[in-house]
Coordinates of C-alpha atoms in Angstrom, one line a residue:
M1 CA -303.9 176.5 -50.1
K2 CA -303.6 179.7 -52.1
Y3 CA -300.6 181.1 -50.1
K4 CA -298.3 178.1 -50.7
K5 CA -296.0 180.2 -52.9
Q6 CA -295.5 182.6 -50.0
I7 CA -294.0 179.9 -47.8
H8 CA -290.2 180.1 -47.6
P9 CA -288.7 178.0 -50.4
E10 CA -286.5 176.1 -47.9
I11 CA -289.5 174.6 -46.2
R12 CA -292.0 174.1 -49.0
R13 CA -291.0 170.4 -49.2
I14 CA -292.4 169.8 -45.7
A15 CA -295.6 171.9 -46.4
K16 CA -298.0 168.9 -46.5
I17 CA -301.6 168.8 -45.2
V18 CA -301.6 166.4 -42.3
P19 CA -304.9 165.0 -41.0
Y20 CA -305.5 164.7 -37.2
N21 CA -307.7 162.1 -35.6
K22 CA -307.5 159.2 -33.2
L23 CA -306.3 156.6 -35.8
I24 CA -303.6 159.0 -37.1
I25 CA -302.4 159.6 -33.6
K26 CA -302.2 155.9 -32.9
C27 CA -300.2 155.1 -36.1
A28 CA -298.0 158.2 -35.8
N29 CA -297.0 157.4 -32.2
I30 CA -295.6 154.0 -33.3
F31 CA -293.4 155.8 -35.9
Q32 CA -292.5 158.5 -33.4
T33 CA -291.3 156.0 -30.8
V34 CA -289.1 154.2 -33.2
S35 CA -287.8 157.4 -34.8
L36 CA -286.9 158.9 -31.4
F37 CA -285.1 155.7 -30.3
L38 CA -283.0 155.7 -33.5
T39 CA -282.0 159.3 -33.2
G40 CA -278.5 159.5 -32.0
I41 CA -276.9 161.7 -29.4
P42 CA -274.2 164.1 -30.8
K43 CA -270.7 164.1 -29.6
G44 CA -270.4 166.4 -26.6
V45 CA -273.8 165.5 -25.1
A46 CA -274.5 162.9 -22.5
N47 CA -278.0 161.5 -21.8
R48 CA -279.7 159.3 -19.3
N49 CA -283.2 158.5 -18.1
I50 CA -285.0 159.1 -14.8
T51 CA -288.5 158.1 -13.8
I52 CA -290.8 160.3 -11.6
A53 CA -294.3 159.9 -10.2
G54 CA -296.6 162.2 -12.2
Y55 CA -300.3 162.4 -12.8
K56 CA -302.2 160.3 -10.2
G57 CA -298.9 158.7 -9.3
L58 CA -298.3 157.2 -12.7
N59 CA -294.7 156.8 -13.9
V60 CA -293.3 159.4 -16.2
K61 CA -290.0 158.8 -18.1
V62 CA -287.8 161.9 -18.3
E63 CA -284.7 162.0 -20.5
L64 CA -281.9 164.2 -19.4
F65 CA -279.4 165.8 -21.9
E66 CA -276.3 167.5 -20.6
P67 CA -272.9 168.6 -21.7
S68 CA -270.5 165.7 -21.5
N69 CA -267.9 165.5 -18.6
V70 CA -269.4 168.5 -16.8
K71 CA -269.8 168.0 -13.0
E72 CA -270.4 171.5 -11.7
K73 CA -273.8 173.0 -11.2
L74 CA -275.5 174.1 -14.3
P75 CA -278.7 175.9 -15.3
C76 CA -281.8 173.7 -15.9
L77 CA -284.2 173.8 -18.8
I78 CA -287.4 171.8 -18.7
Y79 CA -288.3 171.3 -22.4
V80 CA -291.9 170.3 -23.0
H81 CA -292.3 168.9 -26.5
G82 CA -295.2 169.8 -28.7
G83 CA -297.5 167.5 -30.6
A84 CA -301.1 168.6 -30.0
F85 CA -301.0 167.0 -26.5
S86 CA -301.4 163.7 -28.5
Y87 CA -298.1 162.9 -30.2
K88 CA -295.0 161.6 -28.7
A89 CA -291.8 163.7 -29.1
S90 CA -290.3 163.8 -32.6
A91 CA -286.7 163.2 -33.6
Y92 CA -286.3 166.9 -34.1
H93 CA -287.4 167.6 -30.6
K94 CA -284.7 165.3 -29.3
K95 CA -282.2 167.0 -31.6
L96 CA -283.2 170.5 -30.3
A97 CA -282.9 169.3 -26.7
C98 CA -279.3 168.2 -27.5
I99 CA -278.6 171.6 -29.2
Y100 CA -279.9 173.5 -26.2
A101 CA -277.8 171.4 -23.7
M102 CA -274.6 171.8 -25.8
K103 CA -274.9 175.4 -26.9
V104 CA -276.4 176.9 -23.8
K105 CA -274.4 174.6 -21.4
C106 CA -277.4 173.6 -19.4
R107 CA -279.1 170.4 -18.2
V108 CA -282.2 169.7 -20.3
Y109 CA -285.0 167.7 -18.8
F110 CA -287.3 166.2 -21.5
P111 CA -290.5 164.6 -20.1
D112 CA -292.5 161.9 -21.8
Y113 CA -295.8 163.2 -20.4
H114 CA -299.2 161.5 -20.7
L115 CA -301.1 162.1 -23.9
T116 CA -304.6 162.6 -25.1
P117 CA -307.1 161.3 -25.9
G118 CA -306.4 158.7 -23.2
Y119 CA -305.2 161.3 -20.7
P120 CA -306.9 164.7 -21.1
Y121 CA -306.2 167.8 -19.0
P122 CA -304.7 168.1 -16.4
A123 CA -302.6 164.9 -16.9
A124 CA -299.8 166.5 -19.0
Y125 CA -299.7 169.6 -16.8
E126 CA -299.4 167.6 -13.6
D127 CA -296.7 165.4 -15.1
V128 CA -294.6 168.5 -15.9
L129 CA -295.5 170.1 -12.5
A130 CA -294.2 166.9 -10.8
L131 CA -291.0 167.1 -12.7
Y132 CA -290.5 170.7 -11.6
Q133 CA -291.1 169.7 -8.0
C134 CA -288.7 166.8 -8.3
I135 CA -286.0 169.1 -9.7
M136 CA -286.5 171.6 -6.9
K137 CA -286.3 168.9 -4.3
N138 CA -283.2 167.3 -5.8
A139 CA -281.4 170.3 -7.2
E140 CA -278.2 169.6 -5.3
E141 CA -278.1 165.9 -6.2
F142 CA -278.9 166.7 -9.9
G143 CA -276.2 169.4 -10.1
I144 CA -278.7 172.2 -10.8
D145 CA -278.3 175.9 -9.9
I146 CA -281.8 176.3 -8.3
E147 CA -281.7 180.0 -9.2
K148 CA -281.5 179.1 -12.9
I149 CA -284.5 176.9 -13.7
G150 CA -286.2 177.8 -17.0
I151 CA -289.0 176.2 -18.9
A152 CA -289.6 176.0 -22.6
G153 CA -292.0 174.3 -25.1
D154 CA -293.3 174.4 -28.6
S155 CA -297.0 174.5 -29.6
A156 CA -298.9 172.4 -27.0
G157 CA -295.8 172.0 -25.0
A158 CA -295.6 175.8 -24.8
C159 CA -299.1 175.8 -23.5
I160 CA -298.0 173.6 -20.6
A161 CA -294.9 175.6 -20.0
A162 CA -296.9 178.9 -19.9
L163 CA -299.3 177.4 -17.4
I164 CA -296.4 176.3 -15.2
C165 CA -295.0 179.9 -15.3
N166 CA -298.4 181.4 -14.5
R167 CA -299.0 179.2 -11.6
Y168 CA -295.6 178.9 -9.9
E169 CA -296.8 181.0 -6.9
Y170 CA -299.9 178.9 -6.5
E171 CA -298.0 175.7 -6.8
N172 CA -295.3 176.9 -4.4
L173 CA -292.6 176.5 -7.0
K174 CA -289.3 178.3 -7.3
Q175 CA -289.9 181.1 -9.8
P176 CA -288.7 180.1 -13.3
C177 CA -286.0 182.5 -14.4
L178 CA -287.3 182.4 -18.0
Q179 CA -289.9 180.9 -20.3
M180 CA -289.4 180.2 -24.0
L181 CA -292.6 179.6 -26.0
V182 CA -292.3 178.6 -29.7
Y183 CA -295.4 179.0 -31.8
P184 CA -297.4 178.6 -28.6
L185 CA -301.0 177.4 -28.1
T186 CA -302.6 179.8 -25.7
D187 CA -306.3 180.3 -26.3
V188 CA -309.1 177.8 -26.1
D189 CA -311.6 180.4 -27.5
M190 CA -310.0 180.2 -31.0
Q191 CA -311.4 183.6 -32.1
T192 CA -308.3 185.3 -33.7
D193 CA -308.1 186.4 -37.3
S194 CA -305.3 183.8 -38.0
M195 CA -307.5 181.1 -36.5
K196 CA -310.3 182.1 -38.9
R197 CA -307.9 182.4 -41.9
F198 CA -305.8 179.3 -41.7
S199 CA -308.1 176.4 -41.8
D200 CA -306.0 174.5 -44.4
T201 CA -302.4 175.3 -43.5
P202 CA -299.7 172.6 -43.8
L203 CA -298.8 170.4 -40.7
W204 CA -301.4 172.2 -38.5
N205 CA -304.6 174.2 -39.0
A206 CA -307.7 175.5 -37.3
K207 CA -309.7 172.4 -38.0
N208 CA -307.1 170.2 -36.3
N209 CA -306.8 172.8 -33.5
K210 CA -310.5 172.5 -32.7
R211 CA -310.4 168.8 -32.5
M212 CA -307.2 168.9 -30.4
W213 CA -309.0 171.1 -27.8
S214 CA -311.9 168.7 -27.7
Y215 CA -309.5 165.8 -26.9
Y216 CA -307.5 167.8 -24.4
C217 CA -310.5 169.2 -22.5
G218 CA -312.3 165.9 -22.4
N219 CA -315.4 166.1 -20.4
L220 CA -314.6 169.5 -18.8
K221 CA -317.5 171.9 -18.4
D222 CA -317.2 175.0 -20.7
E223 CA -316.2 177.3 -17.8
D224 CA -313.5 174.8 -16.6
K225 CA -311.8 174.7 -20.1
Y226 CA -310.3 178.1 -19.3
D227 CA -308.1 176.4 -16.6
A228 CA -306.2 174.8 -19.5
S229 CA -305.8 178.1 -21.4
P230 CA -302.9 180.4 -20.6
M231 CA -304.6 183.4 -22.2
H232 CA -307.3 183.1 -19.5
S233 CA -305.2 182.3 -16.5
S234 CA -304.2 184.8 -13.8
L235 CA -300.6 186.0 -14.0
P236 CA -298.1 185.9 -11.1
H237 CA -296.7 189.0 -9.5
M238 CA -293.3 188.5 -11.2
I239 CA -293.4 187.1 -14.7
P240 CA -290.3 185.4 -16.0
D241 CA -288.5 187.0 -18.9
T242 CA -290.2 185.6 -22.0
Y243 CA -289.3 184.7 -25.6
I244 CA -292.2 184.0 -28.0
E245 CA -291.7 182.8 -31.5
T246 CA -294.5 182.7 -34.1
A247 CA -294.9 181.3 -37.6
E248 CA -296.5 183.4 -40.2
F249 CA -298.8 180.9 -41.9
D250 CA -300.1 179.4 -38.6
C251 CA -303.5 179.4 -37.1
L252 CA -301.7 180.0 -33.7
H253 CA -299.9 183.1 -34.9
D254 CA -302.2 185.8 -33.5
E255 CA -302.8 184.2 -30.1
G256 CA -299.0 183.9 -29.7
V257 CA -298.6 187.7 -30.3
M258 CA -301.6 188.6 -28.2
Y259 CA -300.2 186.5 -25.3
G260 CA -296.9 188.2 -25.5
K261 CA -298.6 191.6 -25.4
K262 CA -300.7 190.5 -22.4
L263 CA -297.5 189.6 -20.6
R264 CA -295.9 192.9 -21.6
K265 CA -298.9 194.8 -20.3
A266 CA -298.4 193.1 -17.0
G267 CA -294.8 194.3 -16.8
A268 CA -292.9 191.4 -18.2
N269 CA -289.8 191.6 -20.5
V270 CA -291.0 189.9 -23.7
E271 CA -289.2 189.3 -26.9
I272 CA -291.6 188.4 -29.8
N273 CA -289.9 186.9 -32.9
E274 CA -292.5 186.8 -35.7
T275 CA -290.8 184.6 -38.3
K276 CA -291.7 185.1 -41.9
G277 CA -292.6 182.6 -44.6
T278 CA -292.9 179.9 -42.0
I279 CA -295.5 177.4 -41.0
H280 CA -296.3 175.7 -37.7
G281 CA -293.5 173.2 -37.0
Y282 CA -291.3 174.6 -39.7
D283 CA -288.2 174.0 -37.6
C284 CA -288.5 170.2 -38.1
A285 CA -286.5 171.1 -41.2
L286 CA -283.6 171.8 -38.7
N287 CA -280.8 172.1 -41.3
T288 CA -282.5 174.9 -43.3
R289 CA -281.0 178.3 -43.0
I290 CA -284.3 179.8 -41.7
A291 CA -284.5 177.2 -38.9
V292 CA -280.8 177.6 -38.0
R293 CA -281.2 181.4 -37.8
N294 CA -284.2 181.2 -35.4
V295 CA -282.7 178.5 -33.3
K296 CA -279.7 180.8 -32.8
K297 CA -282.1 183.4 -31.5
R298 CA -283.5 181.0 -29.0
I299 CA -280.1 180.0 -27.8
L300 CA -279.1 183.7 -27.3
F301 CA -282.3 184.2 -25.2
L302 CA -281.5 181.2 -23.1
R303 CA -277.9 182.1 -22.5
K304 CA -278.8 185.7 -21.6
G305 CA -281.6 184.6 -19.3
F306 CA -279.5 182.1 -17.4
N307 CA -276.4 184.4 -17.2
E308 CA -278.5 187.3 -15.8
S309 CA -280.2 185.1 -13.1
N310 CA -278.9 185.6 -9.6

């Protein structure tokens, strides 16, 4: 890893090579489940769980985070956690969901969607789609301003979020008012320069990425794999305002930028934040100055997007 000294000093301590295979996934998800359960909820945020019917009618648990003691209608953010479509949500995902709820003053819906390799595409997509449909149907009961529904995700979660935004017309959904995509996975072809360069980067790399797509696409035919890839999907007539954040030393860097440019070319308002000295998943070091600075940019985007929605 010849560029390790170029990684921001604050996050070098987390810059570890992490293998990715079925055994690692199984072991990691035991830890993730315990860690998530033990992660507390900050003062000023309330949480509760709901269960919806998702992929093939299977139950999907959804955790809701919202500002405490707020009864009026609020914007809604569906936050789809990353983790290679394979890992359960991390403690830092839960912390981010709480931050967004408190700082943006919105209700954050956090789905525990079905994971690979046991549940390949379209299981996770259909779980999140079912959540969106449930929110639309029950907006009044849930205390949600139906004109202010946004969707966000990081990495693989951003892939799902982007597909939801691209297909909202086809799926007969209320148009999302915004989408926030953090170091997004967008392209099954894996032919970018960053994908070719970063085969040994910390936390995530091109080798892991290739295996991830093989798990996610399961037994799909080659031509059907593009259905799971936002870069190759048709765009709606009206594209929600978009925030894209990339990490510098990340195999997904170039496809994130390219996807943002694709949306701009189609007429969307797109903010691209190319963070420097960063790696994929750098914001798991949430208390570092570099993570705090970029999380503030996300919060500003969400506030602006919700406030400008009619």
